[in-house]
PDB file of C-alpha atoms in Angstrom:
ATOM      1  CA  MET A   1     -22.103 -59.310  39.295  1.00 37.00           C
ATOM      2  CA  CYS A   2     -22.117 -58.640  35.758  1.00 35.00           C
ATOM      3  CA  LEU A   3     -18.443 -59.911  35.365  1.00 34.00           C
ATOM      4  CA  LEU A   4     -19.264 -63.520  36.415  1.00 32.00           C
ATOM      5  CA  LEU A   5     -22.222 -62.849  34.360  1.00 33.00           C
ATOM      6  CA  LEU A   6     -20.067 -62.372  31.364  1.00 34.00           C
ATOM      7  CA  ALA A   7     -17.580 -65.246  31.541  1.00 33.00           C
ATOM      8  CA  SER A   8     -20.378 -67.817  32.521  1.00 34.00           C
ATOM      9  CA  VAL A   9     -21.479 -66.539  29.027  1.00 35.00           C
ATOM     10  CA  ALA A  10     -18.310 -66.767  27.041  1.00 37.00           C
ATOM     11  CA  ALA A  11     -17.429 -70.247  28.718  1.00 36.00           C
ATOM     12  CA  ALA A  12     -20.951 -71.448  27.535  1.00 37.00           C
ATOM     13  CA  ALA A  13     -20.843 -69.766  24.018  1.00 38.00           C
ATOM     14  CA  SER A  14     -17.408 -71.923  23.811  1.00 39.00           C
ATOM     15  CA  VAL A  15     -18.860 -74.904  25.442  1.00 38.00           C
ATOM     16  CA  SER A  16     -22.265 -74.920  23.178  1.00 37.00           C
ATOM     17  CA  GLU A  17     -19.754 -74.048  19.816  1.00 39.00           C
ATOM     18  CA  GLY A  18     -20.950 -76.693  17.262  1.00 39.00           C
ATOM     19  CA  ALA A  19     -23.837 -78.433  18.709  1.00 38.00           C
ATOM     20  CA  ALA A  20     -26.385 -79.362  16.641  1.00 41.00           C
ATOM     21  CA  GLY A  21     -28.906 -76.928  15.788  1.00 49.00           C
ATOM     22  CA  THR A  22     -28.447 -72.755  15.965  1.00 58.00           C
ATOM     23  CA  SER A  23     -24.685 -72.848  15.288  1.00 70.00           C
ATOM     24  CA  GLY A  24     -22.758 -70.877  17.891  1.00 74.00           C
ATOM     25  CA  ALA A  25     -22.500 -67.559  15.921  1.00 79.00           C
ATOM     26  CA  GLU A  26     -25.892 -67.645  15.428  1.00 80.00           C
ATOM     27  CA  ARG A  27     -26.728 -68.264  19.307  1.00 79.00           C
ATOM     28  CA  GLN A  28     -24.069 -65.095  20.628  1.00 83.00           C
ATOM     29  CA  ARG A  29     -25.818 -62.917  17.727  1.00 84.00           C
ATOM     30  CA  ALA A  30     -29.499 -63.666  19.533  1.00 83.00           C
ATOM     31  CA  TYR A  31     -27.418 -63.003  23.028  1.00 84.00           C
ATOM     32  CA  GLN A  32     -25.737 -59.569  21.759  1.00 88.00           C
ATOM     33  CA  GLN A  33     -29.150 -58.507  21.028  1.00 87.00           C
ATOM     34  CA  GLU A  34     -31.319 -60.276  23.362  1.00 87.00           C
ATOM     35  CA  ARG A  35     -28.466 -58.501  26.192  1.00 88.00           C
ATOM     36  CA  GLN A  36     -28.685 -54.553  24.555  1.00 90.00           C
ATOM     37  CA  VAL A  37     -32.484 -54.884  25.550  1.00 87.00           C
ATOM     38  CA  CYS A  38     -31.932 -56.018  28.654  1.00 89.00           C
ATOM     39  CA  LEU A  39     -29.584 -52.554  29.413  1.00 90.00           C
ATOM     40  CA  ASN A  40     -31.832 -50.598  27.265  1.00 88.00           C
ATOM     41  CA  GLY A  41     -34.039 -51.277  30.537  1.00 84.00           C
ATOM     42  CA  ALA A  42     -36.375 -52.153  27.076  1.00 82.00           C
ATOM     43  CA  SER A  43     -38.073 -55.666  28.610  1.00 80.00           C
ATOM     44  CA  ASN A  44     -40.527 -56.051  31.505  1.00 81.00           C
ATOM     45  CA  GLN A  45     -38.098 -57.769  33.758  1.00 82.00           C
ATOM     46  CA  SER A  46     -35.046 -56.510  36.358  1.00 87.00           C
ATOM     47  CA  ARG A  47     -32.096 -56.598  34.275  1.00 87.00           C
ATOM     48  CA  GLU A  48     -30.211 -59.013  36.270  1.00 87.00           C
ATOM     49  CA  ASP A  49     -33.086 -61.553  35.095  1.00 85.00           C
ATOM     50  CA  CYS A  50     -32.691 -60.417  31.377  1.00 86.00           C
ATOM     51  CA  LEU A  51     -29.872 -61.311  31.824  1.00 86.00           C
ATOM     52  CA  ARG A  52     -29.963 -64.248  33.275  1.00 86.00           C
ATOM     53  CA  GLU A  53     -32.486 -65.750  30.216  1.00 84.00           C
ATOM     54  CA  ALA A  54     -30.237 -63.991  27.492  1.00 83.00           C
ATOM     55  CA  ALA A  55     -27.294 -66.183  28.339  1.00 84.00           C
ATOM     56  CA  ALA A  56     -29.574 -69.055  29.205  1.00 81.00           C
ATOM     57  CA  ALA A  57     -29.717 -68.524  25.075  1.00 74.00           C
ATOM     58  CA  LEU A  58     -26.351 -70.009  24.837  1.00 74.00           C
ATOM     59  CA  GLN A  59     -27.245 -73.391  25.307  1.00 73.00           C
ATOM     60  CA  PRO A  60     -27.282 -75.796  23.111  1.00 63.00           C
ATOM     61  CA  GLY A  61     -30.228 -75.718  21.340  1.00 55.00           C
ATOM     62  CA  GLY A  62     -31.196 -72.331  22.489  1.00 48.00           C
ATOM     63  CA  ASN A  63     -32.716 -73.984  26.075  1.00 49.00           C
ATOM     64  CA  THR A  64     -34.453 -70.879  27.424  1.00 50.00           C
ATOM     65  CA  GLY A  65     -36.317 -73.294  30.018  1.00 54.00           C
ATOM     66  CA  VAL A  66     -39.813 -71.412  26.817  1.00 57.00           C
ATOM     67  CA  ALA A  67     -42.097 -74.032  26.059  1.00 52.00           C
ATOM     68  CA  SER A  68     -41.876 -74.091  21.760  1.00 66.00           C
ATOM     69  CA  THR A  69     -43.402 -77.000  20.546  1.00 78.00           C
ATOM     70  CA  PRO A  70     -47.296 -77.437  20.345  1.00 81.00           C
ATOM     71  CA  ALA A  71     -46.679 -79.978  22.780  1.00 83.00           C
ATOM     72  CA  ASP A  72     -44.788 -77.953  25.484  1.00 82.00           C
ATOM     73  CA  LEU A  73     -46.963 -75.041  24.774  1.00 79.00           C
ATOM     74  CA  GLN A  74     -50.352 -78.218  25.449  1.00 81.00           C
ATOM     75  CA  ALA A  75     -48.295 -79.359  28.982  1.00 85.00           C
ATOM     76  CA  ASN A  76     -48.076 -75.671  29.657  1.00 84.00           C
ATOM     77  CA  ALA A  77     -51.867 -74.679  28.745  1.00 82.00           C
ATOM     78  CA  GLU A  78     -52.408 -77.706  31.189  1.00 86.00           C
ATOM     79  CA  GLN A  79     -50.540 -77.241  34.182  1.00 89.00           C
ATOM     80  CA  ARG A  80     -51.298 -73.504  34.222  1.00 85.00           C
ATOM     81  CA  CYS A  81     -55.972 -75.036  34.137  1.00 90.00           C
ATOM     82  CA  ALA A  82     -55.028 -77.816  36.651  1.00 91.00           C
ATOM     83  CA  ALA A  83     -54.601 -75.629  39.826  1.00 90.00           C
ATOM     84  CA  LEU A  84     -58.357 -74.116  39.101  1.00 90.00           C
ATOM     85  CA  PRO A  85     -61.146 -75.848  40.476  1.00 92.00           C
ATOM     86  CA  ALA A  86     -62.776 -78.980  38.420  1.00 88.00           C
ATOM     87  CA  GLU A  87     -65.456 -76.571  36.954  1.00 86.00           C
ATOM     88  CA  ASP A  88     -64.002 -74.303  36.137  1.00 89.00           C
ATOM     89  CA  ARG A  89     -60.833 -76.479  34.330  1.00 90.00           C
ATOM     90  CA  GLN A  90     -62.205 -76.640  31.018  1.00 90.00           C
ATOM     91  CA  SER A  91     -63.050 -74.179  30.404  1.00 91.00           C
ATOM     92  CA  CYS A  92     -59.566 -72.225  31.209  1.00 91.00           C
ATOM     93  CA  LEU A  93     -58.160 -75.222  28.955  1.00 90.00           C
ATOM     94  CA  LEU A  94     -60.064 -73.315  25.758  1.00 91.00           C
ATOM     95  CA  ARG A  95     -59.407 -69.873  26.444  1.00 89.00           C
ATOM     96  CA  MET A  96     -55.561 -71.429  26.793  1.00 87.00           C
ATOM     97  CA  GLN A  97     -56.044 -72.620  23.242  1.00 86.00           C
ATOM     98  CA  GLY A  98     -57.632 -69.533  22.147  1.00 86.00           C
ATOM     99  CA  ALA A  99     -61.171 -69.771  22.601  1.00 90.00           C
ATOM    100  CA  GLY A 100     -62.821 -66.503  23.425  1.00 89.00           C
ATOM    101  CA  SER A 101     -61.684 -62.958  23.500  1.00 91.00           C
ATOM    102  CA  THR A 102     -58.036 -61.597  24.640  1.00 90.00           C
ATOM    103  CA  GLN A 103     -56.453 -58.747  24.970  1.00 91.00           C
ATOM    104  CA  GLY A 104     -53.134 -57.387  26.672  1.00 89.00           C
ATOM    105  CA  SER A 105     -49.509 -57.880  26.227  1.00 84.00           C
ATOM    106  CA  ALA A 106     -46.957 -59.991  27.945  1.00 78.00           C
ATOM    107  CA  ASP A 107     -45.293 -56.677  27.442  1.00 77.00           C
ATOM    108  CA  ALA A 108     -47.995 -53.816  28.501  1.00 82.00           C
ATOM    109  CA  GLY A 109     -48.152 -56.765  32.267  1.00 84.00           C
ATOM    110  CA  GLY A 110     -50.344 -59.100  31.344  1.00 86.00           C
ATOM    111  CA  ILE A 111     -53.149 -60.653  29.225  1.00 86.00           C
ATOM    112  CA  LEU A 112     -56.660 -60.870  29.408  1.00 89.00           C
ATOM    113  CA  ARG A 113     -58.181 -64.301  28.246  1.00 89.00           C
ATOM    114  CA  GLU A 114     -62.283 -64.061  28.236  1.00 91.00           C
ATOM    115  CA  LEU A 115     -65.165 -67.044  27.765  1.00 89.00           C
ATOM    116  CA  THR A 116     -68.727 -66.282  27.822  1.00 90.00           C
ATOM    117  CA  GLU A 117     -70.364 -69.671  28.241  1.00 84.00           C
ATOM    118  CA  PRO A 118     -73.619 -69.875  27.907  1.00 85.00           C
ATOM    119  CA  THR A 119     -74.618 -71.329  31.867  1.00 82.00           C
ATOM    120  CA  GLN A 120     -78.971 -72.866  33.401  1.00 82.00           C
ATOM    121  CA  LYS A 121     -80.104 -70.846  36.155  1.00 81.00           C
ATOM    122  CA  PRO A 122     -80.815 -73.903  38.737  1.00 78.00           C
ATOM    123  CA  ALA A 123     -84.689 -74.015  39.017  1.00 79.00           C
ATOM    124  CA  PRO A 124     -86.606 -72.712  41.852  1.00 76.00           C
TER     125      PRO A 124
END
């Protein structure tokens, strides 16, 4: 499996050499660093997933599937919040945009976003 993955990575590196954006040498260097993190067990992912994502960094433009532009991040936040009931969606979007407090990290297992909003008690 690892040899097949490495062969695929080498092929991807040679195909993507000279593509617009990050140079092939820079992508190869980034891949080697990310691969080392995977092999050392320093990632919070399974080794197989980690190596697959590291190999994706070799694609032209660094196409890893991870949102990176402000528009991508906004679309991702909207998609995450879309699954919530309508009355909770706006609060979710506010939290995703940085309102409220944030604790934790992805490395620690998760990010807790909390936003306290005043509500009115229904009349009896």
